GROMACS .gro file of C-alpha atoms in nm:
model
  240
    1MET     CA    1  -2.854  -1.069  -0.785
    2ALA     CA    2  -3.028  -0.722  -0.787
    3PRO     CA    3  -2.822  -0.426  -0.861
    4SER     CA    4  -2.898  -0.284  -0.468
    5ASP     CA    5  -2.818  -0.583  -0.348
    6ALA     CA    6  -2.501  -0.621  -0.493
    7GLU     CA    7  -2.416  -0.269  -0.439
    8ASP     CA    8  -2.508  -0.381  -0.017
    9ALA     CA    9  -2.271  -0.674  -0.029
   10ALA     CA   10  -1.995  -0.438  -0.164
   11GLU     CA   11  -2.097  -0.184   0.135
   12ASP     CA   12  -2.029  -0.469   0.342
   13GLY     CA   13  -1.767  -0.610   0.210
   14HIS     CA   14  -1.593  -0.283   0.266
   15ALA     CA   15  -1.680  -0.206   0.627
   16ALA     CA   16  -1.514  -0.539   0.667
   17GLY     CA   17  -1.175  -0.404   0.492
   18ARG     CA   18  -1.225  -0.615   0.225
   19ILE     CA   19  -1.117  -0.525  -0.134
   20ALA     CA   20  -1.256  -0.695  -0.395
   21ILE     CA   21  -0.992  -0.906  -0.604
   22PRO     CA   22  -0.978  -0.775  -0.959
   23ALA     CA   23  -0.922  -0.921  -1.317
   24ALA     CA   24  -0.567  -1.026  -1.376
   25PRO     CA   25  -0.332  -0.785  -1.537
   26PRO     CA   26  -0.280  -0.746  -1.931
   27PRO     CA   27   0.046  -0.981  -2.011
   28PRO     CA   28   0.431  -0.807  -1.989
   29GLY     CA   29   0.460  -0.633  -2.329
   30THR     CA   30   0.093  -0.454  -2.289
   31PRO     CA   31   0.126  -0.078  -2.439
   32TRP     CA   32   0.167   0.114  -2.148
   33PRO     CA   33  -0.128   0.334  -2.141
   34LEU     CA   34   0.011   0.672  -2.002
   35PRO     CA   35   0.367   0.807  -2.054
   36PRO     CA   36   0.617   0.851  -1.751
   37GLY     CA   37   0.566   1.115  -1.520
   38LEU     CA   38   0.263   1.203  -1.237
   39HIS     CA   39  -0.101   1.152  -1.341
   40PRO     CA   40  -0.417   1.217  -1.136
   41LEU     CA   41  -0.595   0.912  -1.028
   42GLY     CA   42  -0.954   1.051  -1.159
   43LEU     CA   43  -1.145   0.932  -0.880
   44GLY     CA   44  -1.374   1.245  -0.853
   45GLY     CA   45  -1.389   1.418  -0.487
   46GLY     CA   46  -1.193   1.726  -0.304
   47ARG     CA   47  -0.924   1.471  -0.265
   48ASP     CA   48  -0.818   1.205  -0.548
   49GLY     CA   49  -0.471   1.137  -0.545
   50LEU     CA   50  -0.232   1.026  -0.841
   51LEU     CA   51  -0.059   0.742  -1.029
   52ARG     CA   52   0.346   0.825  -1.118
   53VAL     CA   53   0.446   0.603  -1.385
   54PRO     CA   54   0.841   0.510  -1.367
   55ALA     CA   55   1.110   0.631  -1.629
   56GLY     CA   56   1.357   0.398  -1.751
   57LEU     CA   57   1.189   0.020  -1.697
   58PRO     CA   58   1.205  -0.264  -2.040
   59PRO     CA   59   0.846  -0.204  -2.129
   60ASP     CA   60   0.814  -0.568  -2.191
   61ARG     CA   61   0.874  -0.677  -1.862
   62ALA     CA   62   0.568  -0.716  -1.568
   63LEU     CA   63   0.537  -0.364  -1.310
   64PRO     CA   64   0.617  -0.395  -0.952
   65LEU     CA   65   0.301  -0.197  -0.805
   66ILE     CA   66   0.283  -0.011  -0.468
   67VAL     CA   67  -0.001   0.160  -0.341
   68MET     CA   68   0.134   0.395  -0.106
   69LEU     CA   69  -0.075   0.581   0.156
   70HIS     CA   70   0.046   0.891   0.328
   71GLY     CA   71   0.025   0.973   0.722
   72ALA     CA   72  -0.264   1.188   0.856
   73THR     CA   73  -0.338   1.501   0.672
   74GLY     CA   74  -0.100   1.377   0.430
   75ASP     CA   75  -0.197   1.376   0.040
   76ALA     CA   76  -0.016   1.201  -0.257
   77ALA     CA   77   0.241   1.452  -0.370
   78ARG     CA   78   0.405   1.523  -0.051
   79THR     CA   79   0.377   1.097   0.035
   80LEU     CA   80   0.586   1.077  -0.297
   81ARG     CA   81   0.861   1.275  -0.245
   82ARG     CA   82   0.933   0.985   0.038
   83LEU     CA   83   0.963   0.735  -0.222
   84ALA     CA   84   1.194   0.945  -0.442
   85PRO     CA   85   1.518   0.721  -0.469
   86ILE     CA   86   1.288   0.433  -0.569
   87ALA     CA   87   0.987   0.616  -0.773
   88ASP     CA   88   1.183   0.508  -1.112
   89SER     CA   89   1.172   0.159  -1.019
   90ALA     CA   90   0.799   0.058  -0.987
   91LEU     CA   91   0.456   0.217  -1.091
   92ILE     CA   92   0.312   0.336  -0.790
   93LEU     CA   93  -0.074   0.434  -0.697
   94LEU     CA   94  -0.126   0.728  -0.453
   95PRO     CA   95  -0.503   0.772  -0.346
   96GLU     CA   96  -0.585   0.997  -0.102
   97SER     CA   97  -0.812   0.942   0.221
   98LEU     CA   98  -1.162   1.123   0.224
   99GLY     CA   99  -1.116   1.271   0.543
  100ARG     CA  100  -0.776   1.405   0.741
  101SER     CA  101  -0.662   1.048   0.792
  102TRP     CA  102  -0.786   0.703   0.687
  103ASP     CA  103  -1.153   0.577   0.763
  104VAL     CA  104  -1.054   0.286   1.005
  105LEU     CA  105  -0.942   0.584   1.205
  106GLU     CA  106  -1.225   0.839   1.134
  107GLY     CA  107  -1.515   0.598   1.206
  108GLY     CA  108  -1.432   0.248   1.041
  109TYR     CA  109  -1.336   0.087   0.726
  110GLY     CA  110  -1.557   0.158   0.464
  111PRO     CA  111  -1.523   0.475   0.203
  112ASP     CA  112  -1.178   0.491   0.146
  113ILE     CA  113  -1.184   0.085   0.070
  114ALA     CA  114  -1.443   0.158  -0.179
  115ARG     CA  115  -1.197   0.414  -0.323
  116ILE     CA  116  -0.844   0.222  -0.304
  117GLU     CA  117  -1.052  -0.036  -0.481
  118ALA     CA  118  -1.167   0.145  -0.752
  119ALA     CA  119  -0.856   0.273  -0.821
  120LEU     CA  120  -0.699  -0.035  -0.782
  121ALA     CA  121  -0.941  -0.174  -1.090
  122ARG     CA  122  -0.835   0.093  -1.345
  123ILE     CA  123  -0.525   0.011  -1.296
  124LEU     CA  124  -0.515  -0.360  -1.287
  125ALA     CA  125  -0.709  -0.375  -1.627
  126ALA     CA  126  -0.473  -0.134  -1.810
  127TRP     CA  127  -0.157  -0.211  -1.646
  128PRO     CA  128   0.090  -0.494  -1.696
  129VAL     CA  129   0.151  -0.549  -1.335
  130ASP     CA  130   0.362  -0.820  -1.171
  131PRO     CA  131   0.093  -1.010  -0.981
  132HIS     CA  132   0.416  -1.118  -0.717
  133ARG     CA  133   0.504  -0.764  -0.639
  134LEU     CA  134   0.174  -0.612  -0.559
  135ALA     CA  135   0.223  -0.447  -0.204
  136VAL     CA  136   0.022  -0.202  -0.007
  137ALA     CA  137   0.265   0.075   0.178
  138GLY     CA  138   0.221   0.349   0.390
  139PHE     CA  139   0.420   0.603   0.635
  140SER     CA  140   0.263   0.681   1.007
  141ASP     CA  141  -0.099   0.658   0.972
  142GLY     CA  142  -0.091   0.532   0.651
  143ALA     CA  143   0.172   0.268   0.753
  144SER     CA  144  -0.095   0.120   1.061
  145TYR     CA  145  -0.393   0.096   0.750
  146ALA     CA  146  -0.105  -0.071   0.513
  147LEU     CA  147  -0.049  -0.317   0.738
  148SER     CA  148  -0.400  -0.364   0.808
  149LEU     CA  149  -0.536  -0.387   0.438
  150ALA     CA  150  -0.259  -0.618   0.348
  151LEU     CA  151  -0.370  -0.875   0.641
  152MET     CA  152  -0.687  -0.867   0.530
  153ASN     CA  153  -0.616  -0.902   0.200
  154GLY     CA  154  -0.367  -1.099   0.163
  155GLY     CA  155  -0.498  -1.295  -0.142
  156LEU     CA  156  -0.422  -0.940  -0.298
  157PHE     CA  157  -0.126  -0.767  -0.175
  158THR     CA  158   0.156  -1.020  -0.178
  159HIS     CA  159   0.358  -0.769   0.047
  160ALA     CA  160   0.328  -0.473   0.287
  161LEU     CA  161   0.559  -0.229   0.333
  162ALA     CA  162   0.518  -0.010   0.667
  163PHE     CA  163   0.741   0.281   0.761
  164SER     CA  164   0.705   0.373   1.133
  165PRO     CA  165   0.356   0.231   1.166
  166GLY     CA  166   0.170   0.280   1.551
  167PHE     CA  167  -0.092   0.009   1.498
  168VAL     CA  168  -0.274  -0.260   1.332
  169ALA     CA  169  -0.604  -0.323   1.331
  170PRO     CA  170  -0.799  -0.600   1.086
  171MET     CA  171  -1.141  -0.731   1.090
  172ARG     CA  172  -1.001  -1.050   0.933
  173LEU     CA  173  -0.754  -1.209   0.809
  174GLU     CA  174  -0.626  -1.361   0.483
  175GLY     CA  175  -0.346  -1.492   0.338
  176ARG     CA  176   0.005  -1.453   0.455
  177PRO     CA  177   0.184  -1.157   0.294
  178ARG     CA  178   0.528  -1.107   0.341
  179LEU     CA  179   0.573  -0.787   0.584
  180PHE     CA  180   0.859  -0.507   0.590
  181LEU     CA  181   0.873  -0.260   0.874
  182SER     CA  182   1.102   0.024   0.950
  183HIS     CA  183   1.114   0.281   1.293
  184GLY     CA  184   1.283   0.584   1.398
  185THR     CA  185   1.457   0.480   1.783
  186GLU     CA  186   1.408   0.876   1.858
  187ASP     CA  187   1.036   0.881   1.703
  188ALA     CA  188   0.881   1.139   1.900
  189VAL     CA  189   0.538   1.098   1.727
  190LEU     CA  190   0.502   0.685   1.723
  191SER     CA  191   0.710   0.594   2.011
  192ILE     CA  192   0.877   0.290   1.856
  193GLU     CA  193   0.858   0.113   2.232
  194HIS     CA  194   0.474   0.122   2.193
  195CYS     CA  195   0.481   0.076   1.834
  196SER     CA  196   0.662  -0.135   1.605
  197ARG     CA  197   0.883  -0.349   1.875
  198ARG     CA  198   0.511  -0.468   1.999
  199LEU     CA  199   0.364  -0.484   1.665
  200VAL     CA  200   0.666  -0.711   1.509
  201PRO     CA  201   0.666  -1.002   1.771
  202LYS     CA  202   0.335  -1.003   1.718
  203LEU     CA  203   0.324  -1.045   1.378
  204GLN     CA  204   0.582  -1.302   1.389
  205ARG     CA  205   0.430  -1.498   1.644
  206ALA     CA  206   0.109  -1.511   1.435
  207GLY     CA  207   0.290  -1.641   1.134
  208TYR     CA  208   0.371  -1.406   0.919
  209PRO     CA  209   0.706  -1.304   0.694
  210VAL     CA  210   0.888  -1.008   0.888
  211ILE     CA  211   1.156  -0.804   0.792
  212TYR     CA  212   1.262  -0.531   1.054
  213ARG     CA  213   1.477  -0.249   1.076
  214GLU     CA  214   1.550  -0.005   1.323
  215PHE     CA  215   1.718   0.346   1.206
  216ALA     CA  216   1.886   0.630   1.456
  217GLY     CA  217   1.651   0.915   1.365
  218GLY     CA  218   1.270   1.053   1.434
  219HIS     CA  219   0.920   0.993   1.257
  220THR     CA  220   1.090   0.982   0.916
  221LEU     CA  221   1.167   0.758   0.572
  222PRO     CA  222   1.515   0.762   0.518
  223PRO     CA  223   1.576   0.751   0.171
  224GLU     CA  224   1.825   0.418   0.277
  225ILE     CA  225   1.468   0.261   0.422
  226ALA     CA  226   1.291   0.298   0.103
  227VAL     CA  227   1.558   0.149  -0.108
  228THR     CA  228   1.600  -0.184   0.140
  229ALA     CA  229   1.218  -0.168   0.106
  230LEU     CA  230   1.205  -0.193  -0.231
  231ALA     CA  231   1.535  -0.488  -0.257
  232PHE     CA  232   1.296  -0.683  -0.030
  233LEU     CA  233   0.996  -0.682  -0.289
  234MET     CA  234   1.221  -0.736  -0.591
  235ALA     CA  235   1.412  -1.029  -0.374
  236ALA     CA  236   1.124  -1.173  -0.277
  237ARG     CA  237   0.967  -1.242  -0.647
  238GLU     CA  238   1.347  -1.359  -0.760
  239ALA     CA  239   1.295  -1.631  -0.534
  240ASP     CA  240   0.961  -1.713  -0.633
   0.00000   0.00000   0.00000
């Protein structure tokens, strides 16, 4: 295939929400390429993203990976604060959308898919990631995008963690990722009645394994919900 044909095929795949599955990550015990802490992704452009390397995890074990997506007008740093209670329990990849929100809300899948794909390829080439604990997560618009990406890329993502999602918009379906959704009963931004209480039954009827948690509160991610979501991710691995 000529380079231009390959590029066209990749663009068509991105427009359909497809993320190319990278090569298998290196084995557990591979030295970590970066120390614990925050590091820029280095994707270029005005908006980039962050990689949060955990402190305190055994270096000889495979790392859970959480790809965490921000809400509308959000960024990586603010979104990471929402995961503070679990930040040292997984490798956390925090890409940033090119626009105010993710591409599906600004004209269609494509540009942000390509950047997430590029970031994942870098991470999975260098880090000993556990392929059984590879979650895409998000808050608000990021939760909607995470759910959509998981349903379209179930051969890559084993789990989706959706905190206060508004919708799901897959272009196609692939695999059966495990799903965790949460929503505040007093959410004034994305109504629980019009969002998660409609989404969850539809996902269950479609055959997806779903864990759903409601909490007393608004449009937020309480620390205890983040901890519960991490337990869901880790417990699923223990059962494999």
